[in-house]
PDB file of C-alpha atoms in Angstrom:
ATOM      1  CA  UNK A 203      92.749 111.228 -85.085  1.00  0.00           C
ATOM      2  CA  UNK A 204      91.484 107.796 -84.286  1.00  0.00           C
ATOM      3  CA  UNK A 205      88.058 106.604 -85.637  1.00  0.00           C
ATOM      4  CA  UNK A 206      85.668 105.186 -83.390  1.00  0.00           C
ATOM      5  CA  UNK A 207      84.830 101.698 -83.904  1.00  0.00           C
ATOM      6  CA  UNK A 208      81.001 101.092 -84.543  1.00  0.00           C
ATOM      7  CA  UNK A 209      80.038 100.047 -81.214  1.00  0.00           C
ATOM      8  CA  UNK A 210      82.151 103.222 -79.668  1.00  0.00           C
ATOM      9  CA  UNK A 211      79.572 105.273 -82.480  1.00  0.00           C
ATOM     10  CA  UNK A 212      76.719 103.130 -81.211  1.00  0.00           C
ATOM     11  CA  UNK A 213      77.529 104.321 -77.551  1.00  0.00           C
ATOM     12  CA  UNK A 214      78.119 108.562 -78.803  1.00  0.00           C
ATOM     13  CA  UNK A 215      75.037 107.769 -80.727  1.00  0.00           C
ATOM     14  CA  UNK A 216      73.008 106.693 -77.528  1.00  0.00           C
ATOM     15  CA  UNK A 217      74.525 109.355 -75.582  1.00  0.00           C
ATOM     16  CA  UNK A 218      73.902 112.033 -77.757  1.00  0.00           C
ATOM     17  CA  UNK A 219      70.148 111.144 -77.533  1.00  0.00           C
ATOM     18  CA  UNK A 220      70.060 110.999 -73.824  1.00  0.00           C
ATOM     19  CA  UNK A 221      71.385 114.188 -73.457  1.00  0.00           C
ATOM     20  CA  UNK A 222      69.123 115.693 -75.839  1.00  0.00           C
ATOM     21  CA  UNK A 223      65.811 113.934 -74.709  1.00  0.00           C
ATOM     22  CA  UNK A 224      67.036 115.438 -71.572  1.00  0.00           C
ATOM     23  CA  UNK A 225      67.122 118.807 -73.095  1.00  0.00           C
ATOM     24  CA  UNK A 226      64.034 118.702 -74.135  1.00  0.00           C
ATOM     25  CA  UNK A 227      62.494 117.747 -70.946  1.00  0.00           C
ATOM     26  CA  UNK A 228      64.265 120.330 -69.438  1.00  0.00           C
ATOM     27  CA  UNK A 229      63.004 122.882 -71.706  1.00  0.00           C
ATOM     28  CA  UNK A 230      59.093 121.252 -71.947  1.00  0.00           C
ATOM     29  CA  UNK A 231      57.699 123.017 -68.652  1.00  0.00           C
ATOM     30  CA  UNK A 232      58.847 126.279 -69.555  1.00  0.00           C
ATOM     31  CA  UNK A 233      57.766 126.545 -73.263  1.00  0.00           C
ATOM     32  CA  UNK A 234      54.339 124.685 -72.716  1.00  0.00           C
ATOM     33  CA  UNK A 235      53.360 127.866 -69.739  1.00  0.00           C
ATOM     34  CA  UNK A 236      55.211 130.503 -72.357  1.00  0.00           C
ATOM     35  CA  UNK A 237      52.963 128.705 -75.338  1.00  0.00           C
ATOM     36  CA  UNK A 238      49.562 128.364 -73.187  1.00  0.00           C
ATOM     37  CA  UNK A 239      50.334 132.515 -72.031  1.00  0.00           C
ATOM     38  CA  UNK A 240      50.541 133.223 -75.757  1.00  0.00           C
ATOM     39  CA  UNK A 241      47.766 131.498 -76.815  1.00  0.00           C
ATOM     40  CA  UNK A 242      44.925 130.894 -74.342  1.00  0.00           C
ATOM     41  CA  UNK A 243      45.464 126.899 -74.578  1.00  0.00           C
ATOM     42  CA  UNK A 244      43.887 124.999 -71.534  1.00  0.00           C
ATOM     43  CA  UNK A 245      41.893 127.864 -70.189  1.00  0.00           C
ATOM     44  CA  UNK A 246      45.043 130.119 -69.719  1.00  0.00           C
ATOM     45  CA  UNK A 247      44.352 133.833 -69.117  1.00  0.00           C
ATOM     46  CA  UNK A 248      45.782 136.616 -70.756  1.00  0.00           C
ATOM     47  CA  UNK A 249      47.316 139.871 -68.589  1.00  0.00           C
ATOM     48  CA  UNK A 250      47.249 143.557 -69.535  1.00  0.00           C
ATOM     49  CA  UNK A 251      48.142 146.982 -68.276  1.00  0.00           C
ATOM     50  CA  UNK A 252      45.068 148.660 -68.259  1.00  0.00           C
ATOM     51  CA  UNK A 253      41.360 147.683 -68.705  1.00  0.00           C
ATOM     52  CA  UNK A 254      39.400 147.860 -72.567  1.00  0.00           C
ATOM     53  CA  UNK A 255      38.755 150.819 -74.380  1.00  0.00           C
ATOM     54  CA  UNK A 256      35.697 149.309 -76.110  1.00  0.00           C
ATOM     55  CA  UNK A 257      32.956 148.506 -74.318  1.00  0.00           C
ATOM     56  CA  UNK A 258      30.191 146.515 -76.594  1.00  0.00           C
ATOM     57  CA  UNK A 259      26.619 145.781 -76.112  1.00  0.00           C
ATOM     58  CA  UNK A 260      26.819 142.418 -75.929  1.00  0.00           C
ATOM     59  CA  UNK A 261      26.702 140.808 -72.057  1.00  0.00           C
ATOM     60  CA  UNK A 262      28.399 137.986 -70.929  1.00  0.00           C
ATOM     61  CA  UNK A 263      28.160 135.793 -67.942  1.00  0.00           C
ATOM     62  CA  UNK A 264      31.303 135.408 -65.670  1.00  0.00           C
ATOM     63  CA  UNK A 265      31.075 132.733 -62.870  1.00  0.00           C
ATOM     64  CA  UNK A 266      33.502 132.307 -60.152  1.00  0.00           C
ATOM     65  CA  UNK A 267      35.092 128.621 -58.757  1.00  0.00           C
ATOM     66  CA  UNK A 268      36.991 128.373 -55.776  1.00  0.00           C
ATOM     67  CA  UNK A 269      39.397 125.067 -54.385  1.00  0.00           C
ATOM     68  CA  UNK A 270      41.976 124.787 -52.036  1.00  0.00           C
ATOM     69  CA  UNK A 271      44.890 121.995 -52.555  1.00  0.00           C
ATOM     70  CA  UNK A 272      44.118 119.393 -49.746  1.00  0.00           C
ATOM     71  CA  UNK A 273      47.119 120.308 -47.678  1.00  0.00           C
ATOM     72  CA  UNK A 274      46.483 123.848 -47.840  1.00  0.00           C
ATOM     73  CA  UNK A 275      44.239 124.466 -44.375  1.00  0.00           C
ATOM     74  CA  UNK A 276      42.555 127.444 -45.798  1.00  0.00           C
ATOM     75  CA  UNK A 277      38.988 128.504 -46.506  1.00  0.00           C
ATOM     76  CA  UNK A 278      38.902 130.227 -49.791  1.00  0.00           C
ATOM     77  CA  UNK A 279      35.917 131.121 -51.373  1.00  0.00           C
ATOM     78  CA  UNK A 280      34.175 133.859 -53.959  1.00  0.00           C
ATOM     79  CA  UNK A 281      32.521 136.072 -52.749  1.00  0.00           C
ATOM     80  CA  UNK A 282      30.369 136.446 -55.197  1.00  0.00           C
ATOM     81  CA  UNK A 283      28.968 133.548 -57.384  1.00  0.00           C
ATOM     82  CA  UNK A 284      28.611 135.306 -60.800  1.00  0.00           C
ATOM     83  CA  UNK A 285      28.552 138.751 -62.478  1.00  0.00           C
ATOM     84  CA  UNK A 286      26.974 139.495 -66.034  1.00  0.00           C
ATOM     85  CA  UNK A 287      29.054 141.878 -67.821  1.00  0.00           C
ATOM     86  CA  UNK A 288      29.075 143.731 -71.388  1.00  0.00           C
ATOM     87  CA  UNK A 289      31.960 142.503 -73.587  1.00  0.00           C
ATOM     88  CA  UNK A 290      34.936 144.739 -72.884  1.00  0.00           C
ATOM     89  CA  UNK A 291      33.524 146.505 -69.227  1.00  0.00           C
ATOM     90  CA  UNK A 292      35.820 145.839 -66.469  1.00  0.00           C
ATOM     91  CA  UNK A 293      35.015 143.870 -63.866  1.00  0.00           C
ATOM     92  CA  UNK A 294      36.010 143.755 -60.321  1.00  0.00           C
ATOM     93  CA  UNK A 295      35.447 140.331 -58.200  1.00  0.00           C
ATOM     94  CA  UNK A 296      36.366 139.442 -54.720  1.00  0.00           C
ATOM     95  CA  UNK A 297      37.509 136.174 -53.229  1.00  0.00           C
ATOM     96  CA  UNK A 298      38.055 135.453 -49.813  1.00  0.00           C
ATOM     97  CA  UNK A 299      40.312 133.138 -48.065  1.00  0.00           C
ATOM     98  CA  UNK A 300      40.733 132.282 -44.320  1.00  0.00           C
ATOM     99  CA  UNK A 301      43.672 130.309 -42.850  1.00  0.00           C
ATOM    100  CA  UNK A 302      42.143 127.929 -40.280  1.00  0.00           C
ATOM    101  CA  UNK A 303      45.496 126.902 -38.825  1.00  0.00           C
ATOM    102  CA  UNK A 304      47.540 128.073 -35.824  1.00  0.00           C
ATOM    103  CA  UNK A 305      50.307 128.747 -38.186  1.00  0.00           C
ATOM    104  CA  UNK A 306      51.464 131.481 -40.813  1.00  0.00           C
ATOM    105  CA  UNK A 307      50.601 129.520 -44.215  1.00  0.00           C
ATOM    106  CA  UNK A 308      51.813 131.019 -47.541  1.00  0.00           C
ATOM    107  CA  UNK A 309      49.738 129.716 -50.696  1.00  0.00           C
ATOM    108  CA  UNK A 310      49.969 130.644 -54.328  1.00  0.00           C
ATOM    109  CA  UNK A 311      46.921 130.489 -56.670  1.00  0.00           C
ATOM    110  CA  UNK A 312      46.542 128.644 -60.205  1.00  0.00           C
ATOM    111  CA  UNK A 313      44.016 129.638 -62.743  1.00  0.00           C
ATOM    112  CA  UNK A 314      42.067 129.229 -65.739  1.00  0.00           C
ATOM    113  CA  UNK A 315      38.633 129.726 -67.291  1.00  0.00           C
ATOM    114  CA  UNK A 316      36.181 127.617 -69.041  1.00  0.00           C
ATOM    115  CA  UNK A 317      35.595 127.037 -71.811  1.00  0.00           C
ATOM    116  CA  UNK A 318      39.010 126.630 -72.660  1.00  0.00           C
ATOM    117  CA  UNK A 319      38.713 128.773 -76.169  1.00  0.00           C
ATOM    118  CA  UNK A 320      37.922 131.974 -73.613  1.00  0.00           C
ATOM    119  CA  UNK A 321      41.338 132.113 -72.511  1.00  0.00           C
ATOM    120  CA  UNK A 322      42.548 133.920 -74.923  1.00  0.00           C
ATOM    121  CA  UNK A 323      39.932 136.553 -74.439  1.00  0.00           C
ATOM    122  CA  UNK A 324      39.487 136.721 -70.366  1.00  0.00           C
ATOM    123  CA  UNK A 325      42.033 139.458 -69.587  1.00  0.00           C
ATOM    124  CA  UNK A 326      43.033 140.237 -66.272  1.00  0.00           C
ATOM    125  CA  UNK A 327      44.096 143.303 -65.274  1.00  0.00           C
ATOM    126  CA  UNK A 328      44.832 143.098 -61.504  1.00  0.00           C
ATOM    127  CA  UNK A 329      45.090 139.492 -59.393  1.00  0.00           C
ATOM    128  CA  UNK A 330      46.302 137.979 -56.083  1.00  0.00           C
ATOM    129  CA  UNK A 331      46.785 135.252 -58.277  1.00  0.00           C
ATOM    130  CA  UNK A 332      50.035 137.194 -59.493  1.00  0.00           C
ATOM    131  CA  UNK A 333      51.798 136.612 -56.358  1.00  0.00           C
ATOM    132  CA  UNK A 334      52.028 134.645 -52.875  1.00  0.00           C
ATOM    133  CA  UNK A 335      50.068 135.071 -50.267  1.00  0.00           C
ATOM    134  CA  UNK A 336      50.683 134.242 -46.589  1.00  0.00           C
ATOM    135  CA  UNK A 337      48.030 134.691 -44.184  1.00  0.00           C
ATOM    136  CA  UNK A 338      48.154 134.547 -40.370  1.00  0.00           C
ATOM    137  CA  UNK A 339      46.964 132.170 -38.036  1.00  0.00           C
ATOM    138  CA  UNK A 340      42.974 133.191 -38.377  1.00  0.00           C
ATOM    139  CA  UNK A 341      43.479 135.757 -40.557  1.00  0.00           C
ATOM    140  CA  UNK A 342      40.820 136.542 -43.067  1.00  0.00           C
ATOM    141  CA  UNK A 343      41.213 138.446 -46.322  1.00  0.00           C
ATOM    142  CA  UNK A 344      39.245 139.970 -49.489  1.00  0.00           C
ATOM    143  CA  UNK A 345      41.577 139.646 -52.559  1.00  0.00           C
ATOM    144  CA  UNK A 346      40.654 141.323 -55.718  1.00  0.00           C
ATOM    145  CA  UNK A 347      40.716 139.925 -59.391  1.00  0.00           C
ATOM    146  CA  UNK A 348      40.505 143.147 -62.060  1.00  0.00           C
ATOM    147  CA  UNK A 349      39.268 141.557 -65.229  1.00  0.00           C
ATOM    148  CA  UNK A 350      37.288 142.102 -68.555  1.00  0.00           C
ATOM    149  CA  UNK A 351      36.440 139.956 -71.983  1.00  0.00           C
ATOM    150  CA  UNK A 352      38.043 141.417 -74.951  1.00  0.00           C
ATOM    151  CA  UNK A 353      35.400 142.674 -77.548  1.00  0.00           C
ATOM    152  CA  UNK A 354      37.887 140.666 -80.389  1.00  0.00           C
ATOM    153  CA  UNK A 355      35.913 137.582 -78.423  1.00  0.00           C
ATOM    154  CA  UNK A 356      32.698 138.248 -80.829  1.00  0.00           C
ATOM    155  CA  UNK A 357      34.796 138.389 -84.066  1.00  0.00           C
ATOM    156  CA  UNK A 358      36.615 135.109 -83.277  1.00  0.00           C
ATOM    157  CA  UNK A 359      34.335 132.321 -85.048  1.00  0.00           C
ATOM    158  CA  UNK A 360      35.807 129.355 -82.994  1.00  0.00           C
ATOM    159  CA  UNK A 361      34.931 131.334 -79.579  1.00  0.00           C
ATOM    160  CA  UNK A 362      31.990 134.107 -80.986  1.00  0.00           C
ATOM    161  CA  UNK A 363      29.306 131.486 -79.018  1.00  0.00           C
ATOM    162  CA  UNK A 364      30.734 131.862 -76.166  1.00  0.00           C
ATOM    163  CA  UNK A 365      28.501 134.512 -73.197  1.00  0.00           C
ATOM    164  CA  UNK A 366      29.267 132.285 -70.520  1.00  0.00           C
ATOM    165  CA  UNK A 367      32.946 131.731 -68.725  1.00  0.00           C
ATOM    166  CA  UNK A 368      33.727 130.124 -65.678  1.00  0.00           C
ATOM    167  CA  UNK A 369      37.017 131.604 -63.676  1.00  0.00           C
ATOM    168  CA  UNK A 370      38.734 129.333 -61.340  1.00  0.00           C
ATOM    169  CA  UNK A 371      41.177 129.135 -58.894  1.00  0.00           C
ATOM    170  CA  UNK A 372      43.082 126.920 -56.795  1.00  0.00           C
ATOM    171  CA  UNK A 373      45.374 127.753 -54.066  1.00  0.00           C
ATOM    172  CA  UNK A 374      48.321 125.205 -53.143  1.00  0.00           C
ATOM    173  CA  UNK A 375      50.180 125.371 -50.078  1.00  0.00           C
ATOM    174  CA  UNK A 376      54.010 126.635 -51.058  1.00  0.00           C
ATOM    175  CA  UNK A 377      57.279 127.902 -49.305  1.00  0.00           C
ATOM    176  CA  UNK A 378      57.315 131.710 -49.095  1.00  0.00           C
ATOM    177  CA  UNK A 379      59.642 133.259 -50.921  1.00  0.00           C
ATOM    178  CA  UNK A 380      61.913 134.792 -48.871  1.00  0.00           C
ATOM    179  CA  UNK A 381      62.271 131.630 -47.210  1.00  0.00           C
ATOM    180  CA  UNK A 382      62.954 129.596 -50.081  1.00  0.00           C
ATOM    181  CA  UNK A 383      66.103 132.182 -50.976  1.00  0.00           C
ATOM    182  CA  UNK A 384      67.332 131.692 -47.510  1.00  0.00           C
ATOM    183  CA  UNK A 385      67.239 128.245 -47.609  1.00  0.00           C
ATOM    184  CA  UNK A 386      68.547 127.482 -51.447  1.00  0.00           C
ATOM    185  CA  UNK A 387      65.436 125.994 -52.494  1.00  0.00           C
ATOM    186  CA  UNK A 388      63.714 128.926 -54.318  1.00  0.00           C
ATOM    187  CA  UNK A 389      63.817 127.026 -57.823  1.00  0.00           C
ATOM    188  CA  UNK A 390      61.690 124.737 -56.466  1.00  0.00           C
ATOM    189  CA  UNK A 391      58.911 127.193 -56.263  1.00  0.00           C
ATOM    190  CA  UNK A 392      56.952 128.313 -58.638  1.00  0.00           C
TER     191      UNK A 392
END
């Protein structure tokens, strides 16, 4: 077996790195939204199957944010502005969007709650945020969001001060799905 000379290692040695900073690039997207599901980080919500079993007597203050991406030509708005809750009740808000276009529109909405340390505690149980939604040309729609605060919020003594979260959402304009599969490009979508 030959032996590389040390500019031919300098070269495998270079290489070797590219690939694996490209790796790791590759692989950054996907653990940083697996990491911030885990652990609440930036504001991320948590999902469950079914709404608390423990209710406490302690109330907290949910308010509700609303944006639209500035290609998306939709109104979207909550429909209410805020709801006061007891830690663990389950709450049920509305938003409603309207596409103001003369064309079908599918958007898809992003999320997260403030402070950022309530993430890990604002459980949703139900969302349109879970999947796509295309509306009509004029079309108008309530969409739901199923939700409580997990009681473990009071025990936590980086996040016990908090009795007032702020749930927002933004809707960006994307492909719909089916589309995307007919067309190859559904691994561009999110």
């Amino acid at each position: 077996m030959k032996r590389l000379s040390p500019e031919g290692r300098t070269v495998a040695m270079l290489l070797g790195v590219v690939v694996t900073m490209g790796a790791l690039a590759w692989a950054a997207v996907p653990f940083y939204n697996w990491f911030c599901s885990v652990t609440g980080f930036g504001g991320t919500t948590q999902v469950s199957d079914s709404a608390s079993d423990e209710v406490l007597d302690e109330v907290v203050r949910v308010r509700f944010d609303a944006n639209t991406d500035d290609n998306l030509e939709w109104t979207f708005r909550p429909m209410q502005t805020r709801m006061d809750l007891k830690i663990g009740e389950n709450g049920l808000a509305f938003y409603e969007a309207i596409n103001n276009s003369d064309v079908p529109i599918t958007g898809t909405a992003s999320y997260n709650v403030a402070p950022e340390v309530a993430g890990y505690y604002f459980i949703k149980v139900e969302c349109f945020c879970f999947t796509e939604q295309t509306l009509q040309p004029g079309e108008r729609v309530e969409m739901p969001v199923s939700f409580f605060v997990d009681p473990d919020l009071v025990t936590d003594r980086d996040a016990d001060f908090v009795r007032d979260i702020t749930l927002s959402y933004t809707f960006h304009k994307t492909e719909p799905r089916q589309a995307a599969l007919d067309t190859g490009t559904a691994d561009t979508i999110n």
